[in-house]
C-alpha positions in Angstrom: 72.4 116.6 99.7 73.9 119.6 101.5 75.6 117.7 103.9 77.3 115.6 100.9 77.8 118.8 99.3 79.3 121.1 102.4 82.1 117.9 102.8 83.0 117.6 99.3 83.9 121.2 99.3 85.7 121.1 103.2 87.8 118.1 101.3 88.3 119.0 98.2 88.7 121.8 95.8 86.4 121.0 93.2 84.7 124.2 91.8 81.2 123.9 93.8 79.7 127.4 94.0 76.8 126.4 96.3 76.4 128.2 99.6 75.2 125.2 102.1 74.9 127.5 104.9 75.7 126.6 108.3 75.9 123.6 110.0 75.8 122.5 113.8 75.9 119.1 112.8 78.6 119.0 110.7 79.8 115.9 111.9 77.5 114.3 110.4 79.4 114.8 107.3 81.4 111.3 108.4 79.2 109.2 106.4 80.0 110.9 103.7 83.8 110.5 103.3 83.7 107.0 101.1 81.5 109.3 98.8 83.6 112.0 98.4 86.4 109.6 97.6 84.4 108.3 94.6 84.1 110.7 93.0 87.7 111.8 93.5 88.6 108.2 92.1 86.0 108.8 89.2 87.7 112.1 88.1 90.9 110.7 88.5 89.9 108.0 86.9 89.3 110.1 83.6 91.7 112.6 83.7 93.8 109.0 83.8 92.3 107.7 80.1 92.6 111.1 78.5 96.0 111.4 79.7 96.6 108.1 78.4 95.5 109.1 74.7 98.9 111.3 74.4 101.4 110.2 77.0 102.8 106.6 78.2 101.8 104.6 80.7 104.4 106.3 83.1 103.7 109.7 82.8 99.6 109.1 83.2 100.7 107.4 86.4 102.5 110.7 87.3 99.7 113.2 86.2 97.0 110.4 88.7 98.5 110.9 91.3 99.6 115.2 90.8 95.5 115.3 89.8 94.7 114.1 92.9 97.2 115.8 94.9 95.5 119.4 93.0 92.0 118.3 93.7 92.6 117.9 97.4 94.5 121.0 97.8 97.8 119.5 98.9 95.3 118.9 102.6 96.1 115.5 103.2 99.6 115.4 101.9 100.3 118.2 104.0 99.2 116.3 107.1 101.5 113.7 106.3 104.3 115.5 106.1 103.2 117.6 108.8 102.7 113.9 111.2 105.8 112.5 110.0 107.6 115.9 111.1 106.5 115.4 115.0 105.8 112.0 115.7 109.2 110.4 114.6 111.0 114.2 116.6 111.2 111.8 119.6 110.2 114.3 121.6 107.9 115.2 124.3 104.3 115.2 123.7 103.7 118.7 123.8 106.7 119.5 121.1 105.1 117.3 118.9 102.2 119.1 118.8 103.9 122.6 118.3 106.0 120.7 115.5 102.4 119.8 113.7 101.5 123.2 113.7 104.9 124.4 112.1 104.5 124.9 108.4 107.9 125.0 107.6 109.2 121.1 106.0 111.7 119.2 108.0 113.3 115.8 106.9 111.0 113.5 108.1 108.0 115.4 106.1 110.5 115.7 102.7 111.3 111.9 103.0 107.9 111.0 103.4 106.5 113.1 101.3 109.2 112.0 98.6 108.7 108.7 99.3 105.0 108.0 99.5 104.7 109.5 95.8 107.2 107.9 94.1 105.5 104.6 95.5 102.4 106.2 94.5 103.7 106.7 90.5 105.7 103.4 90.8 102.2 101.6 91.4 100.2 103.2 89.6 101.7 102.8 86.7 102.0 98.7 87.4 98.3 98.8 87.3 97.7 100.7 84.1 100.1 98.0 82.7 98.7 95.4 83.6 94.8 97.1 82.4 93.7 97.1 86.3 93.8 101.3 86.1 90.0 100.9 86.6 90.9 100.2 90.1 91.9 103.4 90.9 88.6 104.4 91.1 87.8 102.8 94.4 91.5 104.1 95.7 89.9 107.1 97.4 87.0 106.2 98.0 88.7 103.0 100.4 90.8 105.4 102.1 88.5 107.3 103.4 86.2 104.8 104.7 89.3 103.6 106.5 89.6 107.0 108.2 86.9 106.6 110.3 88.4 104.0 112.2 90.4 107.5 113.6 87.2 109.1 113.9 85.7 106.5 116.3 85.8 106.4 120.0 88.7 108.6 119.9 89.7 112.5 121.3 92.4 115.3 120.6 94.9 116.4 122.1 94.7 119.8 121.3 92.2 122.6 121.9 91.4 123.6 118.7 91.8 122.4 115.6 90.1 121.4 111.9 90.0 117.9 113.0 88.2 118.5 116.5 84.8 118.8 113.5 85.0 114.7 113.6 87.7 113.5 115.6 85.9 111.0 118.1 82.2 111.7 116.5 82.3 109.2 114.3 79.4 106.7 115.5 78.2 103.1 114.4 75.2 104.2 112.4 77.6 105.9 110.2 80.2 103.2 110.2 78.2 101.1 109.0 76.6 103.0 106.5 79.6 103.9 105.2 80.8 100.5 105.0 77.1 99.1 103.3 77.2 101.7 100.6 80.7 101.3 99.6 80.9 97.9 99.1 77.7 98.4 96.9 79.2 100.6 94.8 82.5 98.3 94.4 80.3 95.6 94.0 78.2 97.7 91.1 81.0 99.2 89.7 83.6 96.7 89.1 80.4 94.0 87.9 78.2 96.5 85.7 80.7 98.7 84.3 84.4 96.9 84.0 82.3 93.3 84.1 85.6 92.2 86.6 85.7 88.9 88.0 84.1 87.9 91.1 87.6 86.9 92.4 89.1 90.7 91.9 85.8 92.0 93.5 86.5 89.9 96.3 90.1 91.1 96.4 89.1 94.9 96.5 86.6 94.1 99.1 89.4 92.4 100.9 91.4 95.7 101.2 88.8 97.3 103.5 89.7 94.2 106.9 93.1 95.1 105.6 92.9 98.8 105.5 91.2 98.9 109.4 93.1 96.5 110.3 96.0 99.1 109.8 94.3 102.3 110.7 93.8 100.5 113.8 97.2 99.7 114.9 98.2 103.2 113.3 95.5 105.0 116.1 97.5 103.0 119.1 100.7 104.1 118.1 99.4 107.8 117.7 98.2 107.3 121.0 101.0 106.2 122.6 103.2 109.4 121.1 100.8 112.2 121.6 97.1 110.8 124.1 94.9 111.4 120.6 94.5 111.9 117.3 94.4 115.3 115.6 93.8 116.8 111.7 97.2 116.4 110.5 97.1 112.2 111.7 93.6 112.3 109.9 95.3 113.7 106.2 98.2 111.2 106.7 95.9 108.2 107.4 94.0 109.1 104.6 97.4 109.2 102.4 98.6 106.3 103.9 95.3 104.1 103.3 95.2 105.3 99.6 99.2 103.4 98.8 98.2 100.4 101.4 94.8 100.0 98.7 98.0 100.4 96.2 100.2 98.1 97.1 97.0 96.2 98.2 96.3 95.6 94.2 99.4 95.1 93.0 100.0 92.5 95.5 96.6 90.3 95.3 95.3 91.3 91.6 98.9 91.3 90.1 
């Protein structure tokens, strides 16, 4: 329980005033990444329901998108911007790593963040209008399950960085446990809470495979650029994972 609270504090800005102390094996919190995503998913779902009482579906989609950014403190979306600024600068490896550290906003970063937010708003808007808003609960969860691909048998090109706590530290057992409880959560919530059809449940579970394939391809692409994975890459992968999940829901269920 302490490890779950620790990673919830680390990955979100949810106010939890509990001192969990120092953990020498903090990397074992990787197992709880999808669970953190489930907490975020439930929160943005509730926020969306409340918003829907006062606003139309377009404004609600904006509020839901904004809520997730606020709840994560913009941590992952910052990683998206830094990654696109660096990886697509077409410089050498060392210069790319320097660009990732640079706090200034470049053109690639601006465009990546802008289009990601616009696409999220548009897809969530369509999902709401097709009475599938409940599927938003699994968006942060599956994205954080998928990012474990980036932590499994990988290395980092940096000596220091927040991402070093996790990169290369994921084990097969962590992966298996995370996949198992993610699938169980989807089954229980979809079937018992929202009375969803078996087809929709299978489609949601199927997005896990799509996310794993995309993240593996993205990992190979990043390795060609900087010979490893960084914390910014992890954040970027989570943001792209959420977007891919929304595309899957849109294309498979609408």
